[in-house]
XYZ file of C-alpha atoms in Angstrom:
314
model
C -24.978 -8.344 6.685
C -21.837 -9.066 8.622
C -21.480 -11.859 11.172
C -21.274 -11.276 14.882
C -18.760 -8.954 16.507
C -16.614 -11.903 17.620
C -16.419 -13.237 14.086
C -15.464 -9.801 12.786
C -12.759 -9.597 15.441
C -11.306 -12.910 14.268
C -11.386 -11.741 10.643
C -9.646 -8.455 11.497
C -7.079 -10.265 13.672
C -6.272 -12.792 10.940
C -5.972 -10.166 8.234
C -3.817 -7.862 10.365
C -1.575 -10.681 11.592
C -0.948 -12.036 8.093
C -0.244 -8.553 6.790
C 2.212 -7.666 9.551
C 4.141 -10.917 9.041
C 4.377 -10.342 5.289
C 5.400 -6.691 5.545
C 7.939 -7.407 8.298
C 9.556 -10.096 6.143
C 9.852 -7.731 3.191
C 11.213 -4.955 5.414
C 13.982 -7.317 6.509
C 14.745 -8.237 2.878
C 14.858 -4.672 1.551
C 16.826 -3.340 4.515
C 19.316 -6.194 4.051
C 19.811 -5.321 0.386
C 20.121 -1.594 1.135
C 22.672 -2.093 3.927
C 24.735 -4.876 2.377
C 24.412 -3.848 -1.267
C 23.886 -7.486 -2.211
C 21.180 -8.155 -4.832
C 20.424 -4.412 -4.648
C 17.950 -2.932 -7.108
C 17.225 0.805 -7.506
C 13.555 0.267 -6.707
C 14.276 -1.449 -3.366
C 14.173 1.916 -1.594
C 10.724 2.602 -3.061
C 9.387 -0.837 -2.144
C 10.891 -0.503 1.333
C 8.857 2.681 1.835
C 5.754 0.954 0.453
C 5.889 -1.912 2.945
C 6.706 0.555 5.752
C 3.589 2.589 4.905
C 1.530 -0.604 4.685
C 2.763 -1.656 8.121
C 1.735 1.703 9.599
C -1.726 1.296 8.032
C -2.146 -2.107 9.661
C -0.866 -0.897 13.034
C -3.028 2.238 13.076
C -6.227 0.747 11.615
C -6.173 -3.036 11.816
C -5.144 -3.384 15.457
C -7.569 -0.762 16.902
C -10.442 -2.091 14.792
C -9.688 -5.633 15.967
C -9.775 -4.515 19.604
C -13.060 -2.669 18.999
C -14.592 -5.743 17.345
C -13.710 -7.813 20.417
C -15.610 -5.336 22.586
C -12.928 -2.895 23.783
C -14.702 0.415 23.127
C -12.811 3.032 25.145
C -9.157 2.004 25.035
C -8.131 5.287 23.346
C -8.644 8.800 24.648
C -9.100 11.939 22.581
C -5.365 12.449 21.969
C -4.856 8.788 21.102
C -7.641 8.894 18.509
C -6.162 11.977 16.863
C -2.733 10.341 16.625
C -4.071 7.012 15.350
C -6.250 8.573 12.648
C -3.493 10.953 11.578
C -0.965 8.162 11.084
C -3.569 6.025 9.325
C -4.481 8.681 6.770
C -0.812 9.685 6.394
C 0.318 6.109 5.733
C -2.582 5.467 3.352
C -1.678 8.529 1.289
C 2.025 7.651 1.286
C 1.151 4.132 0.140
C -0.783 5.656 -2.759
C 2.068 7.952 -3.744
C 4.759 5.305 -3.333
C 3.156 2.738 -5.577
C 2.646 5.514 -8.148
C 6.340 6.367 -7.818
C 7.272 2.705 -8.270
C 5.215 2.353 -11.448
C 6.490 5.681 -12.754
C 10.115 4.586 -12.334
C 9.351 1.272 -14.005
C 7.741 3.037 -16.964
C 10.696 5.459 -17.378
C 13.204 2.623 -17.084
C 11.500 0.626 -19.827
C 10.700 3.594 -22.083
C 13.148 6.511 -21.526
C 11.349 8.570 -24.179
C 8.602 9.249 -21.620
C 10.919 11.556 -19.690
C 14.459 11.642 -21.107
C 16.026 13.884 -18.449
C 15.053 11.424 -15.706
C 16.580 8.373 -17.382
C 19.955 8.666 -15.618
C 18.542 10.085 -12.391
C 16.193 7.105 -12.064
C 19.273 4.955 -11.401
C 20.551 7.153 -8.542
C 19.653 6.039 -5.023
C 20.029 9.620 -3.797
C 17.469 10.884 -6.312
C 15.128 7.989 -5.487
C 15.460 8.796 -1.782
C 14.542 12.426 -2.511
C 11.444 11.285 -4.445
C 10.466 9.017 -1.549
C 10.785 11.951 0.846
C 8.580 14.097 -1.413
C 5.845 11.448 -1.103
C 5.461 12.301 2.594
C 5.322 16.103 2.331
C 1.843 16.707 0.797
C 0.180 14.136 3.035
C 1.778 15.615 6.152
C 0.191 18.937 5.209
C -3.169 17.725 3.888
C -3.915 15.647 6.981
C -3.063 18.459 9.382
C -6.816 19.145 9.756
C -7.532 15.666 11.142
C -6.779 16.524 14.810
C -9.583 19.095 14.597
C -12.323 16.754 13.346
C -11.297 13.477 15.054
C -12.034 12.902 18.736
C -12.515 10.114 21.258
C -15.384 7.599 21.398
C -18.904 9.008 21.318
C -20.910 9.001 24.546
C -23.796 11.062 23.212
C -24.801 12.652 19.936
C -24.206 16.366 20.002
C -23.131 17.405 16.493
C -24.605 17.505 13.028
C -22.516 14.653 11.672
C -21.019 11.938 13.870
C -19.485 8.707 12.761
C -18.600 6.226 15.460
C -15.792 3.822 14.535
C -16.215 1.857 17.760
C -13.175 3.401 19.424
C -13.034 6.919 17.922
C -15.430 9.334 16.256
C -15.320 11.667 13.297
C -17.051 15.058 13.543
C -17.717 17.534 10.771
C -19.781 20.692 10.956
C -22.370 21.475 8.291
C -20.338 24.221 6.640
C -17.541 21.724 5.864
C -19.795 19.058 4.425
C -19.914 20.041 0.788
C -18.638 18.606 -2.448
C -15.763 21.078 -2.741
C -14.249 20.122 0.622
C -14.603 16.404 -0.095
C -13.036 16.758 -3.542
C -10.189 18.870 -2.140
C -9.436 16.409 0.672
C -9.466 13.301 -1.527
C -8.026 14.886 -4.689
C -4.440 13.595 -4.049
C -5.751 10.032 -3.818
C -7.863 10.436 -6.963
C -4.946 11.960 -8.899
C -2.635 9.201 -7.681
C -5.123 6.588 -8.843
C -5.296 8.136 -12.307
C -1.494 8.400 -12.569
C -1.148 4.810 -11.397
C -3.440 3.530 -14.136
C -1.562 5.554 -16.776
C 1.921 4.490 -15.633
C 0.936 0.836 -15.344
C -0.723 0.857 -18.744
C 2.381 2.420 -20.309
C 4.632 -0.169 -18.654
C 2.556 -3.116 -19.797
C 2.345 -1.694 -23.340
C 6.130 -1.292 -23.566
C 6.701 -4.813 -22.267
C 4.198 -6.226 -24.746
C 5.923 -4.489 -27.672
C 9.315 -5.707 -26.505
C 8.000 -9.253 -26.243
C 6.734 -9.091 -29.806
C 10.116 -7.848 -31.094
C 12.066 -10.738 -29.564
C 9.396 -13.376 -30.130
C 11.196 -14.936 -33.107
C 14.407 -15.299 -31.035
C 12.616 -17.206 -28.297
C 10.960 -19.416 -30.892
C 14.407 -20.649 -31.926
C 15.413 -21.247 -28.273
C 12.282 -22.421 -26.493
C 12.342 -22.406 -22.724
C 9.873 -23.670 -20.138
C 10.619 -20.711 -17.846
C 8.699 -17.468 -18.418
C 10.705 -14.523 -19.721
C 11.608 -11.531 -17.554
C 9.144 -9.420 -19.540
C 6.324 -11.853 -18.854
C 7.144 -11.984 -15.142
C 7.337 -8.191 -14.896
C 4.068 -7.798 -16.787
C 2.313 -10.292 -14.523
C 3.648 -8.574 -11.399
C 2.478 -5.149 -12.542
C -0.931 -6.422 -13.638
C -1.567 -8.328 -10.413
C -0.282 -5.617 -8.065
C -1.962 -2.705 -9.818
C -5.256 -4.526 -10.378
C -5.250 -5.462 -6.705
C -4.426 -1.921 -5.659
C -6.860 -0.132 -7.979
C -9.764 -2.445 -7.157
C -9.529 -2.262 -3.379
C -8.597 1.392 -3.103
C -11.301 2.457 -5.554
C -13.862 0.718 -3.351
C -12.227 2.232 -0.265
C -12.312 5.759 -1.695
C -15.964 5.363 -2.690
C -16.939 4.129 0.776
C -14.887 6.814 2.545
C -16.374 9.661 0.502
C -19.856 8.235 1.038
C -19.298 7.966 4.787
C -17.982 11.541 4.852
C -20.961 13.007 3.026
C -23.780 10.934 4.537
C -24.475 10.782 8.262
C -25.613 7.882 10.466
C -23.856 5.034 8.683
C -24.204 1.585 10.196
C -21.394 -0.444 11.694
C -21.451 -2.775 8.685
C -20.297 0.143 6.511
C -17.418 0.856 8.882
C -16.402 -2.823 8.919
C -16.564 -3.025 5.127
C -14.410 0.081 4.773
C -11.780 -1.254 7.183
C -11.638 -4.683 5.516
C -11.245 -3.172 2.062
C -8.707 -0.566 3.190
C -6.573 -3.223 4.903
C -6.684 -5.768 2.076
C -3.935 -4.253 -0.079
C -1.511 -3.561 2.833
C -2.126 -7.074 4.170
C -1.799 -9.178 1.013
C 0.353 -7.156 -1.415
C 3.635 -8.244 0.292
C 2.950 -11.828 -0.736
C 2.488 -10.743 -4.355
C 5.915 -9.085 -4.199
C 7.416 -12.153 -2.536
C 6.104 -14.535 -5.184
C 7.458 -12.376 -8.009
C 10.862 -11.576 -6.436
C 13.501 -14.065 -7.579
C 15.955 -12.890 -4.894
C 13.942 -14.640 -2.197
C 14.529 -17.979 -3.905
C 18.248 -17.145 -4.211
C 18.496 -16.267 -0.519
C 16.640 -19.435 0.474
C 18.816 -21.589 -1.767
C 21.930 -19.912 -0.339
C 20.802 -20.665 3.210
C 20.029 -24.248 2.206
C 23.472 -24.666 0.644
C 25.170 -23.364 3.796
C 23.228 -25.773 5.950
C 24.135 -28.657 3.674
C 27.818 -27.678 3.833
C 27.882 -27.793 7.643
C 29.379 -31.005 9.077
C 27.055 -33.376 10.872
C 27.252 -33.212 14.666
C 29.104 -36.115 16.300
C 26.871 -38.900 17.477
C 26.643 -39.518 21.178
C 28.465 -42.464 22.677
């Protein structure tokens, strides 16, 4: 069982606040590299879209759920609920597709034999931007049905299936509640999850083979710092394991809540916490593994040290 509504509100507020701070910091970093060209990497455009999608998820799900947990039940009308749910599902799907795109580019970069014709294109920012744009198109179309089945807060039960999220409700008629509809609606997420596991496994396998080939060289020149291959492998393993675990649980809970009526509020709270965990905490994984942040911080520290001391007062 979950604690009281006030405690849940504090948990949602803390998670959302931490996530927004982390994603905002990364947005500033990636936009700085894209505009200035300094420390620019081809995948910065992909990661910039990932943190943007994560921010939209937190804004459209974390903030309303926090307000509902603190007792604000009717702060959105019917139109507001449709917009909020549409952006939430859109951003969640784009987050799926973007992290798959990121791992796919990493796999092709490390092993060009996977897709030889994309080896050179994977280094073009224009081609990467086109791929990022493609990530939005299917989710814009798939979620076009949400305004029909999402409405404002429930005041009375008058349909076959009603799920109250505290501030909005989700209605489905009996003829839509079947396995085919559920599989069709969530098939992009399931396919993205499968592709993500394949791409990440391929990347880690290539890095492991490369590490074995150069192992004897590093034995002659031992170093206390981990190699780039080890750092990249750790980043992929942590990020993907984090993503797959939380979004697998989220997909299971969402499908269950779609197919089964009269779910308790604890199920809704669990789904929101799990769905917001990756958008909230993944930026800090990227920060810890990105060496450019340390370079920027050291550069700022060097500039401060080079500034002359202010004159002392008389």
